[in-house]
Amino acid sequence: MSNQGYDEELREERAYVAALYERLDRERAAAQARYHGALGQTEVTPGERETDVRCRSREAARLDVADNGLCFGRLDALSGETSYVGRVGLFDAENDYEPFLLDWRAPAARPFYVATAARPENLRRRRQFHTMGRRVVDFTDEVLGRPGDVERGDAALLAAVNAPRGEGMRDIVATIQAEQDEIIRLGHAGVLVVEGGPGTGKTAVALHRVAYLLYTRRERMSRSGVLVVGPSPLFLDHIGRVLPSLGETDVVFSTTGDLVPGLHVTAEDRPEVARLKGSLEILGVLAAAVADRQQVPGEPVSIDLGDVTVELDAGLVTQARLEARETGLPHNEARAVFRERVTALVAERGVAKIGEGWLTRADRGLWADLRAEVLDELAEHETFETALGELWPYLTPETLLAPLYESPRRLAAAGADPALFRADGAAWTVSDVPLLDELADLLGRDEAEDRAAARRRAEAEAEYASGVMDLLKLDADELDEDVALVAGDLLDAEDLAGRFTERDARDLAERAAADRDWTYGHVVVDEAQELSEMDWRVLMRRCPSRSFTIVGDLAQRRSAAGATAWGPVLTPYVGDRWLYRELTVNYRTPAEIMTVAAALLARFAPAVRPPESVRACGVRPWSRRVTADELSDAIDDFVRDEAGREGTSVVLGPPGVPGTIPAAAAKGLEFDAVLVVEPERILAAGPRGAAELYVALTRATQRLGVLHRDPLPAALTGLAEAGVPAKAGHRRFL
């Protein structure tokens, strides 16, 4: 194409995209008007109003996110038809809803991602736009159907992967590649495992798959939402902007430590303890710990009933306990059965003692009357109530697990490893979360306790509403007699409290995140190789439909309780009904850096094939040996140098090194430049040290440096010795 022809087409494309933005602005204004109209409705019930408001809010949000990169491509079919592809769909309502702009998730837009010269999908040309704000800066064309005939073919992809990183993860909607698109649009409704090495885009693929599923299964997904589980809050913050940028907000982002609402993780387990807690063998320990709290008295408890005393002994309690356990109900629900049975047995003994010598069971009426009197007395009997509470207490997951950890006796009684002992039982760790979640089911609820809690909440709400009523009251003496009213003439405090609790204005994501019993329509698990067997039980409870997108890399596993293969963690729940897909192309890590990381990978996971990098950056990684006194200054030099460049940087090292963050904390993240400090100590930090170092080496998209005090690890030494020094104090790896 001549320069003149290119300039003319660029002007035409700019005009078309500008017209799309004008239409977007009109639709956005109309959506905002509908939203404000929904807010002002008075003729519908509060519930109907809130439903309409949420719907209109979602509609407005869908259009709001489209402002950046609204249209990013065009398809020219062999038939001569032209289609534009973008972030949302825009249609001509006056012409049978002909599309002005195809939503990237629509079936008609798929050729944009999958067409190749060998398989052109009935396309003549694919055009990709490079935009800045609302303006088309330039475009690249790929002519299809004739292999090798490409104008600036992969320029858009290379521009995207070479661009400086920002503070958060970007969507890849304009540059999705064919192997990624196939996974995103898979129709499989069950469990999908996507494995890929560093930089293969597995996280982005998973998030775009969520957007695709929410688009294609909107009715079902919008009722239950999607849960995205990641390894750390830092990681979730990194990826959290992608789905909103695609117009999807019915999503809860969570770490495994956040899956029990209201719980605060404050400590970290040793690897061996994490392994013990993550194994399914802990289920037996939890069940035994619950049973241990269903006690039999060591000595009889005397219950005084008027002139007689009844003994609450081991035989009576054992009989009641057996009957309660045989119901198969959770602990707190079976508690009512236990209390009822103990009370009945004690009452029978009491009546027999009271009537000894003059009352027989043949006198049914008198026996029943006396039994009723004894039951009334037992209901108010403090000693009896205390004994019942001690023998079969009401338990929460926290009030069972914390005392278990603090007591060697309880641990031994439950058959637990003594390593689980800790002085502060309530210093919760991430590994405790699945145990607490499991206990929520083992313990169940106590209806009496729930009713009491409901009463307490109602009383608190009524008290609050009463205070509001006092504020609303008007001084009748200051008003004209015809209009003198007080708030109490219109509604009372209970009515007002009811109005406060009748409506829940939270959006779906807020309600789901706060509800332990919420079940999701789909769950995404990132860095899934780190999850323990117990973590998987939690997630399977959250999604009874077993609709999962699981992404990870077994070679990067660092958790002692994590997965070594996908089958063992999935088979107990879905059998062999799960799909496996692999991503093999590294879009993030340049070849120069991947060569270094691959040498390490070959040492600790020789059976794993590293992903193939699609690009080189032209900057070779460097290493520098420093003394302990020089280390801090060398880190400062790196930080200062990178501060003058565009993009992001990070310093990774072993725990405890000033000026660094732990290598494990960078999992799933990416930076333009990375400095790895003391790789020899990272390797020595535990059995998964090699995986942590591999993670650290593969975070950079442009520049990688290494500072070491001791000799370089064997996997890196050979590469360093093969290089030629670039400047004093530095050695090139390659």
XYZ file of C-alpha atoms in Angstrom:
734
model
C 0.000 0.000 0.000
C 1.397 3.424 -0.949
C 1.849 6.104 1.671
C -0.907 8.142 0.025
C -3.307 5.203 0.079
C -2.423 4.426 3.677
C -3.041 8.035 4.760
C -6.421 8.073 3.021
C -7.516 4.835 4.662
C -6.278 6.080 8.022
C -8.500 9.159 7.690
C -11.494 6.947 6.826
C -10.853 4.642 9.791
C -10.521 7.600 12.124
C -13.854 8.946 10.911
C -15.582 5.582 11.411
C -14.180 5.121 14.905
C -15.133 8.697 15.797
C -18.710 7.890 14.698
C -18.649 4.807 16.923
C -17.702 6.963 19.895
C -20.552 9.364 19.119
C -22.972 6.437 19.144
C -21.410 5.132 22.353
C -21.918 8.519 24.015
C -25.585 8.569 22.980
C -26.190 5.066 24.273
C -24.340 5.863 27.485
C -26.466 8.974 28.101
C -29.626 6.951 27.489
C -28.429 4.209 29.863
C -27.655 6.769 32.568
C -31.125 8.253 32.151
C -32.693 4.800 32.547
C -30.546 4.213 35.633
C -31.621 7.471 37.295
C -35.211 6.715 36.322
C -34.962 3.365 38.098
C -33.569 5.076 41.199
C -36.586 7.386 41.329
C -39.285 4.728 41.027
C -41.969 4.897 43.725
C -44.748 2.749 42.303
C -42.933 -0.570 42.697
C -41.834 -2.621 45.701
C -38.370 -1.997 47.150
C -37.234 -5.407 45.907
C -38.414 -4.725 42.350
C -36.786 -1.323 42.444
C -33.416 -2.681 43.574
C -33.495 -5.370 40.879
C -34.192 -2.763 38.212
C -31.485 -0.459 39.586
C -28.886 -3.242 39.479
C -29.855 -4.113 35.916
C -29.617 -0.493 34.770
C -26.349 -0.008 36.656
C -24.841 -3.040 34.931
C -26.005 -1.708 31.555
C -24.382 1.671 32.217
C -21.168 0.039 33.477
C -20.916 -2.054 30.299
C -20.766 1.113 28.236
C -18.512 3.024 30.635
C -15.641 0.558 30.312
C -15.659 0.750 26.528
C -14.152 4.218 26.357
C -10.566 3.004 26.100
C -9.924 0.958 22.982
C -13.551 0.827 21.889
C -12.675 -0.499 18.436
C -9.436 -2.352 17.841
C -9.864 -4.179 14.554
C -11.591 -4.789 11.259
C -12.341 -7.887 9.204
C -12.607 -7.852 5.421
C -14.369 -10.969 4.120
C -13.837 -12.540 0.694
C -17.469 -11.626 -0.020
C -16.590 -7.934 0.318
C -18.365 -7.521 3.672
C -16.549 -5.460 6.313
C -16.945 -5.853 10.074
C -15.416 -3.924 12.937
C -14.480 -5.662 16.208
C -14.312 -4.021 19.613
C -14.802 -4.142 23.342
C -18.629 -4.050 23.247
C -21.305 -4.457 20.610
C -23.062 -1.463 19.062
C -26.093 -1.974 16.811
C -28.361 -0.086 14.451
C -31.786 -0.349 16.099
C -33.464 1.141 13.018
C -32.033 -1.412 10.589
C -32.706 -4.899 12.012
C -29.970 -4.332 14.588
C -27.185 -4.532 12.057
C -23.882 -4.335 13.945
C -21.860 -1.165 13.750
C -19.345 -2.891 16.032
C -19.015 -6.587 16.921
C -18.436 -7.553 20.542
C -15.142 -9.477 20.668
C -16.959 -12.395 22.348
C -19.559 -12.759 19.601
C -19.174 -15.804 17.302
C -18.918 -13.512 14.296
C -15.781 -11.931 15.785
C -13.889 -15.167 16.279
C -12.094 -15.106 12.886
C -10.305 -11.989 14.120
C -8.368 -14.236 16.493
C -8.104 -17.561 14.728
C -7.664 -16.764 11.042
C -4.246 -17.590 9.589
C -2.731 -17.499 6.143
C -3.196 -21.272 5.949
C -6.775 -21.111 7.315
C -8.149 -17.681 6.447
C -11.717 -18.330 7.713
C -13.151 -16.735 4.542
C -11.274 -13.520 5.251
C -9.265 -11.465 2.831
C -7.652 -9.180 5.352
C -7.401 -8.585 9.103
C -6.684 -5.054 10.261
C -5.614 -4.087 13.791
C -5.841 -0.525 15.120
C -3.386 1.155 17.440
C -5.315 3.790 19.390
C -4.518 6.474 21.924
C -7.553 7.643 23.804
C -10.320 7.964 21.212
C -7.995 8.497 18.273
C -6.696 5.871 15.857
C -2.935 6.389 15.673
C -2.212 3.824 12.961
C -3.146 0.345 11.805
C -1.494 -2.879 10.670
C -2.840 -5.185 7.956
C -2.453 -8.904 7.541
C -3.443 -10.239 4.129
C -4.822 -13.762 4.490
C -5.116 -16.651 2.109
C -1.621 -16.375 0.645
C 1.001 -17.661 3.100
C 3.845 -15.217 3.518
C 1.952 -12.267 2.051
C 1.728 -10.173 5.201
C 1.924 -6.431 5.629
C 3.522 -5.688 9.018
C 2.042 -9.001 10.183
C 2.537 -9.405 13.942
C 3.287 -5.775 14.671
C 0.269 -5.398 16.960
C 1.210 -8.427 19.054
C 4.873 -7.439 19.294
C 3.947 -3.868 20.201
C 1.743 -5.187 23.007
C 4.311 -7.563 24.498
C 7.134 -5.024 24.212
C 5.139 -2.145 25.695
C 6.127 -0.964 29.216
C 4.102 -2.537 32.022
C 1.724 -0.404 34.029
C 0.542 -0.800 37.596
C -2.028 -3.475 36.783
C -2.563 -6.278 34.329
C -3.892 -5.294 30.907
C -6.481 -7.167 28.935
C -5.288 -8.915 25.771
C -8.567 -8.629 23.952
C -6.971 -6.959 20.909
C -4.120 -9.456 20.578
C -5.553 -12.828 21.634
C -3.758 -15.558 19.733
C -5.329 -18.624 18.158
C -4.297 -21.156 20.838
C -5.551 -18.768 23.512
C -8.824 -18.061 21.715
C -9.579 -21.767 21.383
C -9.387 -22.140 25.150
C -11.350 -18.962 25.873
C -14.286 -20.125 23.743
C -14.356 -23.803 24.698
C -17.930 -24.926 25.163
C -16.979 -27.367 27.922
C -19.237 -26.661 30.906
C -17.212 -28.595 33.479
C -13.621 -28.443 34.677
C -10.989 -27.061 32.312
C -7.302 -27.186 33.273
C -4.991 -24.785 31.443
C -1.304 -25.341 32.087
C 1.434 -23.121 30.792
C 4.879 -21.914 31.719
C 5.783 -18.329 32.601
C 4.549 -15.672 30.192
C 2.149 -17.904 28.259
C -0.827 -15.744 29.192
C -2.711 -18.371 31.192
C -4.069 -15.833 33.674
C -5.256 -13.519 30.904
C -6.823 -16.479 29.107
C -8.699 -17.492 32.265
C -10.054 -13.976 32.827
C -11.104 -13.550 29.216
C -12.796 -16.939 29.420
C -14.805 -15.592 32.360
C -15.833 -12.577 30.260
C -16.793 -14.920 27.420
C -18.861 -17.185 29.695
C -20.608 -14.214 31.282
C -21.450 -12.985 27.788
C -22.693 -16.315 26.429
C -24.383 -17.571 29.614
C -25.520 -14.250 31.000
C -28.851 -15.370 32.441
C -27.394 -18.187 34.552
C -24.127 -16.511 35.482
C -25.708 -13.208 36.506
C -27.724 -14.958 39.213
C -24.746 -16.558 40.941
C -21.626 -14.727 39.780
C -18.041 -15.877 39.378
C -15.324 -16.482 41.959
C -11.690 -15.780 40.989
C -9.135 -17.237 43.412
C -5.524 -16.042 43.314
C -2.390 -16.537 45.413
C -2.123 -13.124 47.102
C -3.841 -9.739 47.506
C -1.024 -8.188 45.450
C -1.776 -10.572 42.604
C -5.523 -9.937 42.825
C -4.930 -6.198 42.707
C -2.742 -6.771 39.649
C -5.430 -8.680 37.740
C -8.478 -7.001 39.259
C -8.809 -4.377 36.530
C -9.095 -6.775 33.632
C -12.672 -7.983 34.016
C -14.143 -4.561 34.859
C -12.370 -3.240 31.761
C -14.300 -5.867 29.793
C -17.608 -4.821 31.341
C -17.922 -7.654 33.860
C -18.484 -6.793 37.532
C -20.375 -9.796 38.961
C -17.058 -11.252 40.072
C -15.586 -11.892 43.519
C -11.772 -11.812 43.793
C -10.392 -13.802 46.707
C -7.344 -15.572 48.038
C -7.781 -18.956 49.687
C -7.278 -17.130 52.985
C -10.393 -15.014 52.381
C -12.840 -17.841 51.664
C -14.241 -17.792 55.211
C -15.898 -14.354 55.556
C -14.750 -12.337 58.535
C -11.650 -14.416 59.245
C -8.313 -12.597 59.511
C -5.123 -14.488 58.697
C -2.291 -13.259 60.924
C 0.337 -16.025 60.910
C 2.111 -18.455 58.593
C 2.609 -22.188 59.046
C 5.872 -24.024 58.664
C 5.923 -26.097 55.447
C 5.517 -29.384 57.329
C 2.508 -28.078 59.256
C 0.967 -26.699 56.049
C 1.410 -30.133 54.466
C -0.330 -31.839 57.413
C -3.263 -29.428 57.312
C -3.562 -29.621 53.543
C -3.802 -33.412 53.391
C -7.175 -35.157 53.361
C -5.929 -37.146 56.356
C -6.793 -34.112 58.478
C -10.490 -34.935 57.944
C -10.176 -37.816 60.388
C -8.551 -35.495 62.918
C -11.383 -32.956 62.619
C -14.098 -35.596 62.989
C -12.332 -37.033 66.039
C -11.907 -33.555 67.523
C -15.649 -32.953 67.213
C -16.428 -36.335 68.779
C -14.021 -35.546 71.624
C -16.174 -32.576 72.582
C -19.199 -34.879 73.003
C -18.232 -35.953 76.475
C -19.308 -38.455 79.119
C -18.943 -37.363 82.759
C -16.013 -38.899 84.592
C -17.973 -38.629 87.848
C -21.785 -38.564 88.211
C -23.354 -35.098 88.360
C -25.967 -34.740 91.086
C -29.218 -33.069 90.021
C -31.381 -32.054 92.976
C -35.114 -32.253 92.252
C -36.947 -31.207 95.366
C -36.514 -33.954 97.964
C -34.723 -36.370 95.612
C -31.395 -36.380 93.789
C -30.862 -37.872 90.341
C -27.402 -38.726 89.134
C -26.366 -37.775 85.632
C -23.945 -40.646 85.153
C -21.826 -42.123 82.341
C -24.348 -44.802 81.438
C -27.223 -42.352 80.947
C -25.106 -39.883 78.957
C -23.554 -42.648 76.803
C -27.023 -43.834 75.817
C -28.140 -40.301 74.897
C -24.912 -39.607 73.022
C -25.275 -42.795 70.974
C -28.823 -41.894 69.964
C -27.772 -38.357 69.009
C -24.847 -39.602 66.904
C -26.988 -42.178 65.138
C -29.086 -39.376 63.635
C -26.107 -38.498 61.399
C -26.759 -34.800 62.004
C -23.919 -32.287 62.377
C -22.738 -31.677 65.927
C -24.795 -28.563 66.689
C -27.955 -29.976 65.145
C -27.538 -33.319 66.946
C -27.047 -31.315 70.148
C -30.793 -30.753 70.373
C -31.367 -34.518 70.153
C -28.776 -35.144 72.871
C -30.288 -32.541 75.206
C -33.790 -33.826 74.635
C -32.766 -37.436 75.289
C -30.736 -36.655 78.422
C -33.587 -34.536 79.762
C -36.089 -37.323 79.121
C -33.913 -39.930 80.836
C -33.257 -37.696 83.852
C -36.962 -36.878 84.113
C -37.852 -40.570 84.045
C -35.361 -41.271 86.840
C -36.662 -38.322 88.800
C -40.294 -39.417 88.580
C -39.328 -42.976 89.552
C -37.503 -41.694 92.656
C -40.231 -39.261 93.656
C -42.922 -41.922 93.296
C -40.889 -44.733 94.782
C -43.184 -46.985 96.853
C -46.474 -45.395 95.838
C -46.447 -44.619 92.054
C -46.310 -47.117 89.185
C -46.327 -46.675 85.430
C -49.781 -48.187 85.400
C -51.014 -44.844 86.753
C -50.300 -43.149 83.451
C -52.064 -39.890 84.120
C -50.364 -39.158 87.416
C -47.012 -40.323 86.027
C -47.389 -37.914 83.069
C -48.382 -35.020 85.351
C -45.409 -35.586 87.615
C -43.087 -35.941 84.625
C -44.299 -32.599 83.250
C -43.511 -30.944 86.609
C -40.018 -32.447 86.605
C -39.400 -31.269 83.032
C -40.441 -27.734 84.013
C -38.019 -27.853 86.933
C -35.191 -29.134 84.714
C -35.790 -26.306 82.224
C -34.875 -23.825 84.978
C -32.227 -25.958 86.665
C -28.871 -24.188 86.565
C -26.716 -27.192 87.456
C -28.450 -29.362 84.874
C -28.114 -26.700 82.155
C -24.432 -26.225 82.944
C -23.814 -29.966 82.745
C -25.574 -30.223 79.377
C -23.477 -27.371 78.006
C -20.236 -29.003 79.115
C -21.115 -32.496 77.912
C -22.262 -31.442 74.412
C -21.328 -27.769 73.934
C -22.464 -25.469 71.187
C -19.394 -25.014 68.987
C -18.273 -22.738 66.188
C -15.381 -23.692 63.922
C -13.187 -21.195 65.763
C -14.144 -22.369 69.283
C -13.315 -25.950 68.330
C -10.105 -25.471 66.348
C -8.296 -22.901 68.524
C -8.534 -24.976 71.738
C -7.533 -28.058 69.757
C -4.257 -26.441 68.663
C -3.550 -25.186 72.196
C -4.017 -28.553 73.920
C -1.615 -31.480 73.494
C -4.242 -33.641 75.224
C -6.958 -32.733 72.708
C -4.543 -33.207 69.794
C -3.615 -36.664 71.074
C -7.271 -37.572 71.591
C -8.008 -36.588 67.988
C -5.073 -38.587 66.645
C -3.341 -35.430 65.381
C 0.356 -34.929 64.780
C 1.913 -33.086 67.755
C 3.422 -30.623 65.243
C -0.029 -28.971 65.039
C 0.380 -27.582 68.546
C 0.725 -23.821 68.896
C 0.452 -21.570 71.911
C -1.999 -19.134 70.316
C -4.657 -21.295 68.740
C -6.484 -18.312 67.227
C -3.454 -17.042 65.292
C -5.031 -18.159 62.032
C -3.033 -19.149 58.977
C -4.034 -19.698 55.357
C -3.867 -23.452 55.977
C -6.494 -23.127 58.719
C -9.120 -21.711 56.362
C -10.150 -25.003 54.719
C -10.242 -26.645 58.150
C -12.557 -23.964 59.511
C -14.698 -24.267 56.400
C -14.869 -28.043 56.827
C -15.865 -27.613 60.459
C -18.712 -25.314 59.452
C -20.288 -28.360 57.808
C -19.266 -30.842 60.513
C -20.732 -28.640 63.223
C -23.767 -27.275 61.424
C -26.105 -24.774 63.008
C -28.087 -24.780 66.212
C -31.601 -23.516 65.510
C -32.047 -22.286 69.071
C -28.800 -20.343 68.877
C -29.769 -18.967 65.451
C -33.134 -17.806 66.810
C -31.444 -16.169 69.789
C -28.967 -14.423 67.485
C -31.835 -13.287 65.238
C -33.626 -11.873 68.270
C -30.508 -9.992 69.318
C -30.129 -8.533 65.813
C -33.800 -7.523 65.716
C -33.517 -5.832 69.101
C -30.422 -3.933 68.000
C -32.107 -2.831 64.766
C -35.221 -1.733 66.629
C -33.084 0.227 69.093
C -31.283 1.935 66.218
C -34.582 2.681 64.476
C -35.979 4.087 67.706
C -33.096 6.532 67.786
C -33.917 7.541 64.211
C -37.545 8.052 65.268
C -36.434 10.414 68.014
C -34.533 12.465 65.463
C -37.546 12.575 63.175
C -40.021 13.734 65.809
C -41.241 17.281 65.425
C -42.379 19.661 68.098
C -46.131 19.908 67.518
C -46.283 23.286 69.278
C -44.192 24.778 66.485
C -46.518 23.553 63.720
C -49.876 24.650 62.495
C -52.588 22.470 64.038
C -53.706 21.189 60.621
C -50.267 19.877 59.667
C -48.894 18.880 63.063
C -47.532 15.342 62.689
C -44.865 13.324 64.357
C -42.969 10.471 62.770
C -44.720 8.025 65.107
C -48.069 8.898 63.437
C -46.713 7.431 60.204
C -44.741 4.399 61.342
C -43.369 2.886 64.513
C -39.811 1.802 65.311
C -40.407 -1.860 64.440
C -41.863 -0.887 61.071
C -38.891 1.382 60.410
C -36.456 -1.364 61.436
C -38.230 -3.736 59.076
C -37.776 -1.277 56.250
C -34.049 -1.115 56.997
C -33.647 -4.914 56.784
C -36.120 -5.573 53.980
C -33.809 -4.341 51.252
C -30.257 -5.327 50.479
C -28.711 -2.704 48.227
C -25.362 -4.500 47.904
C -24.404 -5.718 44.454
C -23.969 -9.410 43.733
C -20.217 -9.466 44.325
C -20.580 -7.823 47.743
C -23.345 -10.202 48.835
C -21.468 -13.262 47.598
C -18.180 -12.325 49.269
C -19.913 -11.931 52.638
C -21.819 -15.225 52.495
C -19.968 -18.449 53.301
C -22.861 -20.490 51.869
C -22.955 -18.664 48.526
C -22.528 -20.950 45.507
C -21.046 -19.602 42.274
C -21.839 -20.302 38.649
C -18.154 -20.544 37.751
C -14.841 -20.557 39.619
C -11.431 -19.550 38.285
C -8.387 -20.810 40.186
C -5.063 -19.195 39.337
C -1.697 -20.589 40.451
C -3.729 -23.723 41.125
C -0.667 -25.864 41.700
C -0.346 -24.232 45.155
C -3.723 -25.419 46.436
C -3.881 -28.291 48.898
C -6.334 -31.179 48.833
C -8.305 -29.417 51.571
C -8.389 -26.168 49.552
C -10.039 -28.060 46.709
C -12.788 -29.288 49.049
C -13.597 -25.680 49.918
C -13.804 -24.632 46.278
C -15.880 -27.622 45.223
C -18.423 -26.691 47.914
C -18.548 -23.183 46.456
C -19.475 -24.510 42.997
C -21.817 -27.541 43.047
C -22.119 -27.392 39.246
C -18.354 -28.102 39.010
C -17.799 -25.348 36.430
C -14.116 -24.416 36.779
C -11.298 -22.833 34.831
C -8.064 -23.928 36.501
C -4.740 -22.427 35.453
C -1.292 -23.180 36.761
C 2.166 -24.550 36.179
C 3.236 -27.613 38.155
C 6.884 -26.661 37.663
C 6.327 -23.477 39.684
C 4.802 -25.220 42.723
C 6.366 -24.077 45.994
C 3.773 -25.193 48.559
C 4.531 -28.454 50.352
C 0.793 -29.162 50.265
C 0.330 -28.253 46.589
C -0.465 -30.449 43.613
C 2.100 -32.619 41.865
C -0.443 -33.687 39.214
C -3.956 -32.551 38.267
C -5.701 -35.921 38.261
C -5.396 -36.720 41.975
C -6.908 -33.413 43.088
C -9.775 -33.452 40.565
C -10.735 -37.128 40.241
C -12.471 -37.342 43.659
C -14.944 -34.687 42.510
C -15.389 -35.068 38.746
C -13.841 -38.434 37.868
C -12.249 -38.236 34.443
C -14.685 -35.579 33.220
C -12.161 -32.759 32.927
C -10.285 -31.295 29.989
C -6.600 -30.426 29.814
C -5.122 -27.774 27.538
C -1.557 -26.522 27.362
C -0.186 -23.117 26.390
C 3.243 -23.418 24.819
C 4.166 -19.917 23.626
C 5.808 -17.405 25.956
C 4.600 -13.901 25.116
C 6.146 -12.171 28.136
C 9.675 -13.402 28.756
C 12.233 -12.578 26.043
C 14.449 -15.372 24.745
C 17.570 -13.986 26.431
C 15.977 -14.267 29.883
C 14.140 -17.513 29.193
C 17.417 -19.199 28.289
C 18.690 -18.490 31.802
C 15.474 -19.709 33.439
C 15.344 -22.805 31.225
C 18.786 -23.876 32.404
C 17.535 -23.803 35.985
C 14.318 -25.613 35.024
C 16.361 -28.398 33.419
C 18.087 -28.975 36.759
C 15.047 -29.272 39.052
C 12.331 -30.401 36.584
C 14.070 -32.027 33.612
C 10.841 -33.533 32.287
C 9.188 -30.113 31.887
C 9.587 -28.336 28.571
C 9.939 -24.566 28.923
C 7.630 -22.395 26.802
C 9.082 -20.953 23.615
C 9.584 -17.190 23.639
C 8.185 -15.316 20.638
C 10.650 -12.453 20.844
C 14.076 -11.261 21.842
C 14.614 -7.983 23.669
C 18.234 -7.410 22.705
C 19.311 -6.924 26.332
C 21.300 -9.748 27.849
C 20.864 -10.592 31.548
C 23.759 -9.663 33.822
C 25.212 -10.838 37.111
C 27.428 -9.107 39.659
C 29.147 -10.540 42.695
C 29.178 -8.194 45.676
C 30.283 -8.253 49.284
C 27.883 -7.903 52.187
C 28.884 -4.241 52.518
C 28.299 -3.576 48.803
C 24.889 -5.251 48.533
C 22.731 -2.362 49.741
C 24.448 0.156 47.456
C 24.129 -2.206 44.481
C 20.383 -2.521 45.073
C 20.099 1.258 45.325
C 21.996 1.626 42.037
C 19.468 -0.640 40.291
C 16.479 1.194 41.749
C 17.926 4.569 40.772
C 18.731 3.448 37.226
C 15.245 2.033 36.703
C 13.552 5.123 38.131
C 14.738 6.997 35.053
C 13.138 4.500 32.660
C 9.550 4.016 31.596
C 7.806 0.987 33.075
C 7.941 -1.002 36.300
C 10.704 -2.722 38.245
C 11.102 -4.888 41.328
C 13.855 -6.291 43.543
C 13.306 -9.919 44.552
C 15.255 -11.854 47.121
C 15.137 -14.314 49.997
C 13.102 -13.336 53.071
C 14.762 -10.822 55.345
C 17.004 -9.029 52.853
C 16.422 -5.249 53.158
C 15.199 -3.560 50.003
C 13.714 -6.747 48.502
C 10.389 -8.529 48.472
C 10.214 -12.335 48.688
C 10.435 -14.039 45.333
C 7.247 -15.993 46.096
C 5.261 -12.746 46.457
C 5.872 -11.919 42.784
C 4.180 -15.058 41.514
C 1.802 -14.218 38.672
C 3.146 -10.668 38.329
C 5.291 -9.105 35.622
C 7.696 -6.159 35.502
C 9.847 -4.474 32.879
C 12.964 -4.967 34.971
C 13.793 -7.434 37.739
C 16.783 -7.629 40.050
C 17.225 -11.016 41.754
C 19.275 -10.797 44.934
C 21.209 -13.740 46.365
C 19.737 -16.556 44.250
C 21.881 -19.040 46.190
C 19.901 -18.258 49.360
C 16.577 -18.547 47.548
C 17.575 -22.043 46.449
C 18.570 -22.943 49.988
C 15.311 -21.688 51.539
C 13.508 -25.030 51.316
C 12.501 -27.923 49.083
C 10.709 -25.565 46.701
C 13.533 -23.001 46.551
C 14.287 -23.917 42.927
C 10.686 -23.189 41.960
C 10.861 -19.818 43.729
C 14.033 -18.895 41.886
C 12.454 -19.977 38.596
C 9.509 -17.681 39.335
C 11.866 -14.797 40.140
C 13.894 -15.216 36.945
C 10.778 -15.197 34.732
C 9.050 -12.026 35.968
C 10.967 -9.624 33.686
C 9.743 -8.555 30.252
C 12.871 -6.582 29.302
C 15.780 -6.551 31.746
C 17.122 -9.027 34.318
C 20.009 -8.612 36.732
C 21.393 -10.789 39.526
C 23.387 -9.803 42.609
C 25.100 -12.577 44.546
C 27.470 -12.766 47.505
C 28.235 -16.481 47.322
C 29.082 -18.283 44.085
C 26.230 -18.464 41.612
C 24.068 -21.603 41.677
C 25.333 -24.335 39.369
C 22.519 -23.806 36.884
C 23.656 -20.210 36.359
C 27.424 -20.458 36.731
C 28.059 -22.013 33.344
C 26.097 -19.344 31.559
C 27.885 -16.586 33.418
C 31.314 -17.991 32.638
C 30.394 -18.221 28.958
C 29.766 -14.499 28.720
C 31.980 -11.521 28.105
C 32.040 -8.787 30.794
C 30.002 -5.771 29.724
C 31.645 -3.416 32.213
C 33.641 -3.614 35.375
C 31.960 -5.663 38.057
C 29.305 -7.184 35.713
C 29.169 -10.473 33.816
C 26.775 -11.304 31.032
C 24.910 -14.584 31.266
C 24.839 -15.039 27.514
